[in-house]
Coordinates of C-alpha atoms and ligand atoms in Angstrom, one line a residue:
M1119 CA 0.0 0.0 0.0
I1120 CA 2.7 2.5 1.0
K1121 CA 4.6 1.6 -2.1
H1122 CA 1.6 2.4 -4.2
I1123 CA 1.1 5.8 -2.6
T1124 CA 4.8 6.5 -3.2
L1125 CA 4.6 5.8 -6.8
V1126 CA 1.6 7.9 -7.4
A1127 CA 3.1 10.8 -5.5
V1128 CA 6.3 10.7 -7.5
I1129 CA 4.5 10.4 -10.8
S1130 CA 2.2 13.3 -10.1
L1131 CA 5.1 15.4 -9.1
C1132 CA 7.4 14.5 -11.9
C1133 CA 5.0 13.6 -14.7
A1134 CA 6.9 10.5 -15.6
N1135 CA 6.7 6.8 -15.2
S1136 CA 10.0 6.3 -13.4
H1137 CA 10.1 2.6 -13.0
S1138 CA 9.4 0.7 -16.1
Q1139 CA 12.1 0.1 -18.7
T1140 CA 13.0 3.3 -20.6
Y1141 CA 14.4 3.1 -24.2
S1142 CA 16.5 5.6 -26.0
S1143 CA 19.3 5.8 -28.6
N1144 CA 21.3 9.0 -27.7
G1145 CA 21.9 8.8 -24.0
M1146 CA 20.5 7.5 -20.7
V1147 CA 20.8 8.4 -17.1
V1148 CA 19.4 6.3 -14.3
S1149 CA 19.6 7.5 -10.7
D1150 CA 17.9 7.3 -7.3
N1151 CA 16.2 10.7 -8.1
L1152 CA 14.3 11.5 -11.2
E1153 CA 15.2 15.2 -11.0
A1154 CA 18.9 14.4 -10.8
S1155 CA 18.5 12.0 -13.8
K1156 CA 17.0 14.9 -15.7
V1157 CA 19.9 17.1 -14.9
G1158 CA 22.3 14.5 -16.3
I1159 CA 20.2 14.1 -19.5
E1160 CA 20.2 17.9 -20.1
I1161 CA 24.0 17.9 -19.9
L1162 CA 24.1 15.1 -22.5
K1163 CA 21.7 17.1 -24.7
K1164 CA 24.0 20.1 -24.5
G1165 CA 26.8 18.0 -25.9
G1166 CA 28.4 16.8 -22.7
N1167 CA 29.8 13.3 -22.5
A1168 CA 28.9 10.6 -20.0
I1169 CA 31.5 11.9 -17.5
D1170 CA 30.0 15.4 -17.7
A1171 CA 26.5 14.0 -17.1
S1172 CA 27.8 11.9 -14.2
I1173 CA 29.3 14.9 -12.5
A1174 CA 26.2 17.0 -12.9
T1175 CA 24.0 14.1 -11.7
A1176 CA 26.3 13.6 -8.7
F1177 CA 26.0 17.3 -7.7
A1178 CA 22.3 17.3 -8.2
L1179 CA 21.9 14.2 -6.0
A1180 CA 23.8 16.0 -3.3
V1181 CA 21.0 18.6 -3.3
A1182 CA 17.9 16.5 -4.1
H1183 CA 18.8 13.1 -2.5
P1184 CA 20.6 14.2 0.7
Q1185 CA 20.3 10.9 2.5
A1186 CA 23.1 9.5 0.3
G1187 CA 23.9 12.0 -2.5
N1188 CA 26.7 14.1 -1.2
I1189 CA 29.7 16.3 -1.2
G1190 CA 30.6 15.3 2.3
G1191 CA 31.2 11.6 1.5
G1192 CA 33.0 9.5 -1.0
G1193 CA 32.7 6.8 -3.6
F1194 CA 34.0 5.1 -6.8
M1195 CA 33.6 5.6 -10.5
V1196 CA 34.1 3.0 -13.3
Y1197 CA 34.5 4.5 -16.8
M1198 CA 34.6 2.8 -20.1
D1199 CA 35.2 5.1 -23.1
D1200 CA 34.1 4.7 -26.7
S1201 CA 37.5 3.2 -27.6
S1202 CA 37.2 0.4 -25.0
R1203 CA 39.6 1.9 -22.5
V1204 CA 38.4 1.3 -18.9
T1205 CA 39.6 3.1 -15.9
T1206 CA 38.3 3.8 -12.3
I1207 CA 38.4 6.7 -9.9
D1208 CA 38.7 6.1 -6.2
F1209 CA 37.3 9.0 -4.2
R1210 CA 36.8 7.0 -1.0
E1211 CA 37.0 8.9 2.2
M1212 CA 40.3 8.8 4.1
A1213 CA 41.0 8.5 7.9
P1214 CA 42.2 11.9 9.3
V1215 CA 45.9 12.1 10.2
K1216 CA 45.0 12.1 13.9
A1217 CA 43.0 8.8 13.6
S1218 CA 44.2 5.6 15.3
S1219 CA 43.3 2.0 15.5
T1220 CA 42.1 2.5 19.1
M1221 CA 40.2 5.7 18.7
F1222 CA 36.8 4.1 19.3
L1223 CA 37.8 1.9 22.3
D1224 CA 37.3 2.5 26.0
E1225 CA 40.1 2.2 28.6
N1226 CA 39.7 -1.6 28.7
G1227 CA 40.3 -1.8 24.9
E1228 CA 36.7 -2.6 24.2
L1229 CA 34.7 -0.9 21.4
I1230 CA 32.3 1.8 22.8
K1231 CA 29.2 0.6 21.1
G1232 CA 28.1 2.7 18.2
K1233 CA 30.9 5.3 18.7
N1234 CA 32.5 4.6 15.3
H1235 CA 29.2 5.7 13.6
V1236 CA 28.2 8.6 15.7
G1237 CA 29.2 12.3 15.7
A1238 CA 31.9 14.3 14.0
L1239 CA 34.6 11.7 15.0
S1240 CA 33.0 9.2 12.7
A1241 CA 33.6 11.3 9.6
G1242 CA 36.3 10.4 7.2
V1243 CA 37.9 13.1 5.0
P1244 CA 35.4 13.6 2.2
G1245 CA 36.4 12.5 -1.3
T1246 CA 33.5 13.3 -3.6
V1247 CA 34.5 16.8 -4.8
A1248 CA 38.1 15.7 -5.5
G1249 CA 36.8 12.6 -7.4
L1250 CA 34.4 14.5 -9.6
Y1251 CA 37.0 17.1 -10.2
L1252 CA 39.6 14.6 -11.2
A1253 CA 37.1 12.9 -13.5
H1254 CA 36.4 16.2 -15.2
Q1255 CA 40.0 17.2 -15.6
K1256 CA 40.9 13.9 -17.2
Y1257 CA 37.8 13.0 -19.2
G1258 CA 35.2 15.8 -19.1
K1259 CA 34.2 17.9 -22.1
L1260 CA 32.0 20.8 -21.0
P1261 CA 33.2 23.5 -18.6
W1262 CA 33.2 22.5 -14.9
E1263 CA 30.9 25.5 -14.1
D1264 CA 28.2 24.2 -16.4
L1265 CA 28.1 20.9 -14.5
I1266 CA 27.5 22.4 -11.1
A1267 CA 25.2 25.2 -12.2
P1268 CA 22.0 22.9 -12.2
A1269 CA 22.7 21.8 -8.7
I1270 CA 23.2 25.4 -7.5
D1271 CA 19.9 26.3 -9.2
M1272 CA 18.2 23.4 -7.5
A1273 CA 19.5 24.4 -4.1
N1274 CA 18.6 28.1 -4.6
N1275 CA 15.2 27.6 -6.1
G1276 CA 14.3 24.6 -4.1
V1277 CA 13.4 20.9 -4.5
S1278 CA 9.9 19.7 -4.2
M1279 CA 9.5 17.5 -1.1
S1280 CA 8.7 14.0 -2.3
Y1281 CA 6.8 11.5 -0.2
T1282 CA 10.1 10.0 0.9
L1283 CA 11.7 13.3 1.9
A1284 CA 8.6 14.4 3.6
S1285 CA 8.4 11.2 5.7
H1286 CA 12.1 11.6 6.5
A1287 CA 11.5 15.2 7.6
I1288 CA 8.9 14.0 10.2
K1289 CA 11.0 11.1 11.4
I1290 CA 14.1 13.2 11.7
H1291 CA 12.2 15.9 13.5
N1292 CA 10.6 13.5 16.0
S1293 CA 13.7 11.6 17.0
D1294 CA 17.1 12.2 18.6
N1295 CA 19.3 13.5 15.9
P1296 CA 22.2 16.0 15.6
E1297 CA 21.1 19.6 15.5
F1298 CA 22.2 20.1 11.9
L1299 CA 20.2 17.2 10.6
K1300 CA 17.1 18.3 12.6
S1301 CA 17.4 21.7 11.0
L1302 CA 17.5 20.3 7.5
Y1303 CA 13.9 20.1 6.5
L1304 CA 12.2 22.8 8.5
D1305 CA 9.8 25.5 7.4
S1306 CA 9.9 29.1 8.7
L1307 CA 7.8 28.0 11.7
G1308 CA 10.3 25.3 12.6
M1309 CA 8.0 22.5 11.5
P1310 CA 8.9 19.6 9.2
L1311 CA 8.4 20.5 5.5
K1312 CA 5.3 18.8 4.1
F1313 CA 4.9 16.7 0.9
G1314 CA 4.9 18.9 -2.1
S1315 CA 6.3 22.0 -0.4
I1316 CA 9.5 23.6 -1.7
W1317 CA 12.8 23.0 0.1
K1318 CA 15.5 25.5 -0.4
Q1319 CA 19.2 25.2 0.7
P1320 CA 20.9 28.6 0.3
E1321 CA 24.0 27.6 2.3
L1322 CA 24.6 24.5 0.2
A1323 CA 24.1 26.6 -2.9
N1324 CA 26.8 28.9 -1.5
T1325 CA 29.3 26.1 -0.9
L1326 CA 28.6 24.7 -4.4
G1327 CA 29.2 28.2 -5.8
L1328 CA 32.7 28.2 -4.2
I1329 CA 33.4 24.7 -5.8
R1330 CA 32.1 26.0 -9.1
D1331 CA 34.4 29.0 -9.0
N1332 CA 37.5 27.4 -7.5
G1333 CA 37.3 23.8 -8.6
K1334 CA 38.2 21.3 -5.9
D1335 CA 40.1 24.0 -4.0
G1336 CA 36.7 25.6 -3.3
F1337 CA 36.2 22.6 -0.9
Y1338 CA 39.6 21.5 0.2
K1339 CA 41.1 25.0 0.7
G1340 CA 39.9 28.5 1.7
S1341 CA 36.8 29.3 3.7
V1342 CA 35.1 25.9 3.4
A1343 CA 38.2 24.1 4.6
E1344 CA 38.5 26.6 7.5
E1345 CA 34.9 26.1 8.5
I1346 CA 35.2 22.3 8.4
E1347 CA 38.2 22.5 10.7
R1348 CA 36.5 24.9 13.0
Y1349 CA 33.3 22.8 13.1
M1350 CA 35.2 19.6 13.7
L1351 CA 37.2 21.1 16.6
E1352 CA 34.1 22.4 18.2
N1353 CA 32.2 19.1 17.8
G1354 CA 34.7 16.5 18.8
G1355 CA 35.9 15.7 15.3
I1356 CA 39.5 15.5 14.1
I1357 CA 39.5 16.5 10.5
T1358 CA 41.9 19.5 9.9
K1359 CA 42.7 21.8 7.0
D1360 CA 45.8 19.8 6.6
D1361 CA 43.8 16.6 6.1
L1362 CA 41.7 18.3 3.5
I1363 CA 44.7 19.7 1.6
Q1364 CA 46.3 16.2 1.6
Y1365 CA 43.2 14.4 0.3
K1366 CA 43.7 13.1 -3.3
A1367 CA 41.3 11.2 -5.5
I1368 CA 43.2 8.3 -7.2
E1369 CA 42.8 6.9 -10.7
R1370 CA 43.2 3.1 -10.4
K1371 CA 43.3 0.2 -12.8
P1372 CA 39.9 -1.5 -12.9
L1373 CA 39.5 -5.0 -11.7
K1374 CA 38.7 -7.3 -14.6
G1375 CA 37.0 -10.7 -14.6
T1376 CA 35.2 -12.7 -17.3
Y1377 CA 32.0 -14.7 -17.3
K1378 CA 31.3 -17.0 -20.3
G1379 CA 33.0 -14.6 -22.8
Y1380 CA 31.8 -11.4 -21.2
E1381 CA 34.2 -9.0 -19.6
I1382 CA 33.4 -7.7 -16.1
F1383 CA 35.0 -4.4 -15.0
S1384 CA 34.6 -3.3 -11.5
M1385 CA 36.2 -1.5 -8.6
A1386 CA 39.5 -2.8 -7.0
P1387 CA 40.3 -2.2 -3.3
P1388 CA 39.8 -0.1 -1.3
S1389 CA 36.4 -1.5 -2.4
S1390 CA 36.0 -5.2 -1.8
G1391 CA 33.1 -5.2 -4.3
G1392 CA 35.0 -6.1 -7.5
V1393 CA 37.1 -8.8 -6.0
A1394 CA 34.2 -10.5 -4.2
M1395 CA 31.8 -10.2 -7.2
I1396 CA 34.3 -11.6 -9.7
E1397 CA 35.2 -14.4 -7.3
M1398 CA 31.5 -15.4 -7.0
L1399 CA 30.9 -15.1 -10.8
N1400 CA 33.9 -17.4 -11.3
I1401 CA 32.6 -20.0 -9.0
M1402 CA 29.2 -19.9 -10.6
E1403 CA 30.8 -20.2 -14.0
Q1404 CA 32.6 -23.4 -12.8
A1405 CA 29.3 -24.7 -11.3
N1406 CA 27.6 -24.4 -14.7
L1407 CA 24.1 -23.3 -14.1
E1408 CA 22.7 -24.4 -17.4
H1409 CA 20.4 -27.0 -15.7
T1410 CA 19.8 -25.1 -12.5
P1411 CA 16.5 -23.2 -12.7
F1412 CA 16.6 -19.6 -11.3
N1413 CA 15.1 -19.4 -7.8
S1414 CA 15.2 -23.2 -7.3
T1415 CA 16.4 -24.6 -4.0
E1416 CA 19.5 -25.8 -5.7
Y1417 CA 20.2 -22.3 -7.1
V1418 CA 19.6 -20.5 -3.8
H1419 CA 21.7 -23.0 -1.8
L1420 CA 24.6 -22.8 -4.2
T1421 CA 24.5 -19.0 -4.4
A1422 CA 24.4 -18.7 -0.6
E1423 CA 27.4 -21.0 -0.2
V1424 CA 29.3 -19.1 -2.9
M1425 CA 28.6 -15.8 -1.0
R1426 CA 29.6 -17.4 2.3
R1427 CA 33.0 -18.2 0.9
A1428 CA 33.6 -14.9 -0.9
F1429 CA 32.7 -12.9 2.2
A1430 CA 35.1 -15.0 4.4
D1431 CA 37.9 -14.2 1.9
R1432 CA 36.9 -10.5 1.8
A1433 CA 37.2 -10.3 5.6
Q1434 CA 40.5 -12.1 5.7
Y1435 CA 42.4 -10.4 3.0
L1436 CA 41.0 -7.0 1.8
G1437 CA 41.7 -3.4 2.8
D1438 CA 43.3 -0.2 1.5
P1439 CA 45.8 -1.4 -1.2
D1440 CA 48.2 1.4 -0.2
Y1441 CA 48.5 -0.2 3.3
N1442 CA 48.1 -3.9 2.3
I1443 CA 50.6 -4.4 -0.6
D1444 CA 50.4 -8.1 -0.4
M1445 CA 46.7 -8.7 -0.9
P1446 CA 46.3 -11.9 -3.0
I1447 CA 43.9 -10.3 -5.4
D1448 CA 45.1 -12.1 -8.6
K1449 CA 44.6 -15.4 -6.8
L1450 CA 41.1 -14.5 -5.4
I1451 CA 39.8 -13.6 -8.9
S1452 CA 41.4 -16.5 -10.7
K1453 CA 39.5 -19.4 -12.2
E1454 CA 41.7 -21.8 -10.4
F1455 CA 40.8 -20.5 -7.0
A1456 CA 37.1 -20.6 -8.0
K1457 CA 37.5 -24.3 -8.8
N1458 CA 38.9 -24.8 -5.4
R1459 CA 36.2 -22.8 -3.7
L1460 CA 33.5 -24.8 -5.5
S1461 CA 35.0 -28.1 -4.7
N1462 CA 34.1 -28.0 -1.0
I1463 CA 30.5 -26.9 -1.4
D1464 CA 28.1 -29.6 -0.3
M1465 CA 24.9 -29.3 -2.3
E1466 CA 23.0 -31.3 0.3
K1467 CA 23.8 -29.2 3.3
A1468 CA 24.8 -25.7 4.4
S1469 CA 28.4 -25.1 5.6
I1470 CA 29.2 -23.8 9.0
S1471 CA 30.3 -20.2 9.4
D1472 CA 32.8 -20.7 12.2
S1473 CA 32.2 -17.8 14.5
S1474 CA 35.9 -17.7 15.5
L1475 CA 36.7 -16.8 11.9
F1476 CA 35.6 -13.9 9.8
G1477 CA 32.6 -11.7 9.1
Q1478 CA 30.8 -8.6 9.9
I1479 CA 27.1 -7.9 10.5
Y1480 CA 26.9 -4.1 10.2
D1481 CA 25.7 -2.6 6.9
G1482 CA 25.5 1.0 6.1
T1483 CA 22.4 0.9 3.9
N1484 CA 22.2 4.3 2.4
T1485 CA 24.5 4.6 -0.4
T1486 CA 23.3 5.6 -3.9
H1487 CA 24.2 4.4 -7.4
F1488 CA 23.8 5.9 -10.9
S1489 CA 24.5 4.7 -14.4
V1490 CA 25.1 6.9 -17.5
I1491 CA 25.8 6.4 -21.2
D1492 CA 26.1 9.0 -23.9
K1493 CA 25.5 8.9 -27.7
D1494 CA 29.1 7.7 -28.4
G1495 CA 28.8 4.8 -26.0
N1496 CA 31.0 6.2 -23.2
A1497 CA 29.7 4.5 -20.1
V1498 CA 29.9 5.5 -16.5
S1499 CA 29.0 3.6 -13.3
V1500 CA 29.2 5.5 -10.0
T1501 CA 28.4 4.5 -6.5
Y1502 CA 28.9 7.1 -3.7
T1503 CA 27.8 7.4 -0.1
L1504 CA 27.7 9.0 3.3
E1505 CA 27.7 5.4 4.8
Q1506 CA 24.4 5.5 6.8
S1507 CA 21.3 7.4 5.7
Y1508 CA 22.2 11.1 6.2
G1509 CA 25.7 9.9 7.3
S1510 CA 26.7 11.3 10.7
G1511 CA 23.9 13.8 10.5
M1512 CA 26.6 16.4 11.5
G1513 CA 27.3 19.5 9.5
S1514 CA 28.0 23.2 9.7
K1515 CA 24.9 25.3 9.2
S1516 CA 26.9 27.8 7.1
L1517 CA 28.2 25.1 4.7
G1518 CA 24.9 23.3 4.3
F1519 CA 26.1 19.7 3.7
I1520 CA 26.2 16.6 5.8
F1521 CA 29.4 14.8 6.9
N1522 CA 29.7 11.0 6.3
N1523 CA 30.2 8.5 9.1
E1524 CA 32.4 6.3 7.0
M1525 CA 34.9 5.7 9.8
G1526 CA 32.4 3.0 10.8
D1527 CA 33.5 0.9 7.8
F1528 CA 36.9 0.3 9.4
N1529 CA 37.4 -2.7 11.7
P1530 CA 37.0 -0.9 15.0
Q1531 CA 38.6 -3.2 17.5
P1532 CA 42.0 -4.7 16.6
G1533 CA 42.1 -8.5 16.9
Y1534 CA 38.5 -9.0 18.0
T1535 CA 36.1 -10.9 15.8
N1536 CA 32.8 -12.3 16.9
S1537 CA 29.7 -13.9 15.4
E1538 CA 27.6 -10.9 16.1
G1539 CA 29.4 -8.8 13.7
L1540 CA 32.6 -7.3 15.0
I1541 CA 35.6 -8.0 12.9
G1542 CA 39.2 -7.3 13.9
T1543 CA 41.4 -8.5 11.1
N1544 CA 44.4 -6.4 10.2
P1545 CA 43.9 -5.3 6.6
N1546 CA 41.1 -2.9 7.5
L1547 CA 42.2 -1.5 10.8
I1548 CA 42.2 2.3 11.2
E1549 CA 45.5 4.0 10.3
P1550 CA 46.1 7.7 9.6
K1551 CA 45.3 8.5 5.9
K1552 CA 44.1 5.0 5.2
R1553 CA 40.9 4.4 3.2
M1554 CA 38.2 2.2 4.9
L1555 CA 37.2 -1.0 3.1
S1556 CA 34.0 -0.5 1.0
S1557 CA 31.5 -2.9 -0.5
M1558 CA 30.5 -0.5 -3.3
T1559 CA 30.4 -2.4 -6.6
P1560 CA 30.0 0.0 -9.6
T1561 CA 30.3 -2.3 -12.6
I1562 CA 30.4 -2.3 -16.4
V1563 CA 29.9 -5.6 -18.3
A1564 CA 31.3 -5.6 -21.8
K1565 CA 31.4 -7.9 -24.9
D1566 CA 34.1 -7.4 -27.5
G1567 CA 35.1 -4.2 -25.9
K1568 CA 31.7 -2.5 -25.9
P1569 CA 29.5 -2.1 -22.8
V1570 CA 26.4 -4.3 -22.5
L1571 CA 25.4 -3.6 -18.9
I1572 CA 26.1 -0.7 -16.5
I1573 CA 25.0 -1.5 -13.0
G1574 CA 25.4 -0.8 -9.3
S1575 CA 23.4 -0.5 -6.0
P1576 CA 23.4 0.8 -2.5
G1577 CA 23.0 -1.5 0.5
G1578 CA 26.3 -1.7 2.5
R1579 CA 27.6 -5.3 2.4
T1580 CA 24.5 -6.4 0.5
I1581 CA 25.7 -4.3 -2.5
I1582 CA 28.2 -6.9 -3.6
N1583 CA 25.6 -9.7 -3.6
T1584 CA 22.8 -7.7 -5.3
V1585 CA 25.1 -6.6 -8.1
F1586 CA 26.5 -10.1 -8.4
Q1587 CA 23.1 -11.6 -8.7
T1588 CA 21.9 -9.0 -11.1
V1589 CA 24.8 -9.6 -13.4
L1590 CA 24.2 -13.3 -13.2
C1591 CA 20.5 -12.9 -14.0
F1592 CA 21.4 -10.8 -17.0
L1593 CA 24.2 -13.0 -18.4
E1594 CA 23.2 -16.5 -17.3
Y1595 CA 19.4 -16.4 -17.2
N1596 CA 19.0 -14.0 -20.1
M1597 CA 16.7 -11.7 -18.2
S1598 CA 16.1 -8.1 -19.3
I1599 CA 17.7 -5.3 -17.3
E1600 CA 14.3 -4.7 -15.5
E1601 CA 13.8 -8.4 -14.8
S1602 CA 17.4 -8.7 -13.6
I1603 CA 16.9 -5.8 -11.2
E1604 CA 13.6 -7.0 -9.9
A1605 CA 14.5 -10.7 -9.6
M1606 CA 14.6 -12.2 -6.2
K1607 CA 17.9 -11.5 -4.3
I1608 CA 19.4 -13.3 -1.4
H1609 CA 22.3 -12.2 0.9
H1610 CA 24.8 -14.2 2.9
Q1611 CA 27.9 -12.6 4.3
W1612 CA 29.6 -15.4 6.2
L1613 CA 28.8 -14.0 9.6
P1614 CA 26.2 -13.8 10.9
N1615 CA 25.4 -17.2 9.6
K1616 CA 22.0 -16.1 8.2
L1617 CA 20.5 -16.4 4.7
F1618 CA 18.5 -13.2 4.0
F1619 CA 16.0 -13.3 1.2
E1620 CA 13.5 -10.9 -0.4
E1621 CA 10.2 -11.6 1.2
N1622 CA 7.4 -12.7 -1.0
K1623 CA 9.8 -13.7 -3.8
L1624 CA 10.7 -17.2 -2.5
S1625 CA 8.1 -19.9 -2.3
P1626 CA 7.3 -21.5 1.1
D1627 CA 8.4 -24.9 -0.3
T1628 CA 11.9 -23.5 -1.2
I1629 CA 12.2 -21.9 2.2
E1630 CA 11.4 -25.2 3.8
A1631 CA 13.8 -27.1 1.7
L1632 CA 16.6 -24.6 2.4
T1633 CA 15.9 -24.8 6.1
L1634 CA 16.2 -28.6 5.9
K1635 CA 19.6 -28.1 4.4
G1636 CA 20.6 -26.2 7.5
H1637 CA 20.2 -22.6 6.4
D1638 CA 18.9 -20.0 8.9
L1639 CA 16.6 -17.9 6.7
Q1640 CA 15.4 -14.4 7.4
G1641 CA 13.2 -12.3 5.1
R1642 CA 13.8 -8.7 4.2
R1643 CA 11.5 -6.4 2.4
Y1644 CA 14.0 -5.8 -0.3
L1645 CA 17.7 -6.1 -1.0
G1646 CA 19.4 -3.4 -3.1
R1647 CA 18.2 -0.4 -5.1
L1648 CA 19.7 -1.1 -8.4
M1649 CA 20.1 1.5 -11.2
G1650 CA 21.0 0.0 -14.5
I1651 CA 21.4 0.4 -18.2
S1652 CA 21.6 -2.4 -20.8
I1653 CA 22.8 -1.8 -24.3
D1654 CA 21.2 -3.5 -27.3
K1655 CA 24.1 -3.0 -29.8
E1656 CA 22.3 -4.7 -32.6
N1657 CA 19.4 -2.2 -32.5
G1658 CA 21.3 0.7 -31.2
V1659 CA 19.1 1.1 -28.2
Y1660 CA 19.9 1.9 -24.6
I1661 CA 17.5 0.4 -22.0
G1662 CA 17.3 1.9 -18.6
A1663 CA 15.6 0.7 -15.4
S1664 CA 15.5 1.8 -11.8
D1665 CA 14.6 -0.5 -9.0
T1666 CA 11.1 -0.3 -7.7
S1667 CA 12.5 -0.2 -4.2
S1668 CA 13.6 3.4 -5.1
P1669 CA 10.5 5.6 -4.7
D1670 CA 12.1 8.7 -6.2
G1671 CA 14.4 7.0 -8.7
G1672 CA 14.1 7.0 -12.4
A1673 CA 15.6 6.3 -15.8
I1674 CA 15.6 9.0 -18.4
G1675 CA 16.8 8.7 -22.0
Y1676 CA 16.7 10.9 -25.1
Ligands
LIG1763 N1 29.5 2.6 3.3 C1 29.2 1.6 2.5 C2 30.3 1.0 1.7 O1 31.2 1.7 1.4 O2 30.2 -0.2 1.4

């Protein structure tokens, strides 16, 4: 029922059907916010390329989708150009210089529950502005100013409060939240803005104006950097002007795998997404699913077992590559390793996730993904985040943006791992200037050097599994982009030893059969909020689809 109301509201506000497949031949933008998708499309129509449209969309999401769109967070971009060159940009947040592996522990060396996700101390040095700026410098076409202008207009002239934003406004107002977050959606009488009213953000427009005029220095130097330092000092944070000056987005080689003749390009560490997804696809390829019906007991059991193994490997080996130079990535994504991983899967019974080993329960669920393609076939896949919904909720009123709480993605208590979700393995412990391990999995699938699928999702640790299953549905089960996005998803992350599944999409018989095999099943309303584009090369058509779990999202083409 709620879902129905949401859709009607969005449609009446935006005059568009945002969720069914959308077809075009000149360009396509799919994001978690239809207005932001429109901004991207306008840039393409003006002659911008997919990088330009991505930058404009990212800044627009920072205004219209503040629960995850951001300039106070970080993320990753995967880019395949029209000559088949693939690269990635890592703009993951970085631990401040004053951070340490014990910063969230009490005097007994125990984690102070929740501390790594709360307050200004939980903020990593933001990377988004540096990442978008680097992408523009290297691959953009239109002037930088033109790409931020629409977001500034949106912030100045206001965004219409969608059903989602209006419900957030009430929830935020009525619960215990940082002052800045509570002040976000208030009208002149101090009451939560209502559905359909106009929400203006002049302070954010001002900060964006400085970025427009000064490039990344508008954020990392000058008055914005000074105010960040002042605010942090006053509110128990540790980010300084020096941290901001030292922050650099990094262009990295993409991670490459294959699946039955298709090339899979995704993000290398500090995201774990690419490694884990390619490892899982390799195992599935070895398993040969030709005679395994989608959604059957056999399919779900095998998929869960594959996830269990990939997540154990993730926890054991992965972290910031600049601090973990000996990560065995080539091995983890090799076909040989997949064979070995498959060989100990028992199709009759669930394995044991030994609680003395690896895993992690916590998921930051409010990240956002968008996919873009232009008329020349340049393709961009971006996932960026504040970590949790509205990040730390902290922010300076005069700057108008929210700081992430991404420090919570580090392993918070060295050496301590338990079945409830704490993990203490070395590769992802906090160190000054280190980047916290991510699960973001922006992905481009290609055939003969041309993109066939651009995909990604929010969802914390579930991201890896939802993107993996979407790629599998598309390549192995020949589903359309929309079907692949909507198809039933499961999630297993080694620890806790639970098999999550999308409620109402798995039959009671299958649930019973899986339980008999030893799985501990738990339903979730949905897993992932995928934003994807498939490319029908033969007909020269781009097909976009946004997940129905995204009430404000939409695919727009031209
Ligand atoms: N904060 C979510 C992620 O990076 O995976």
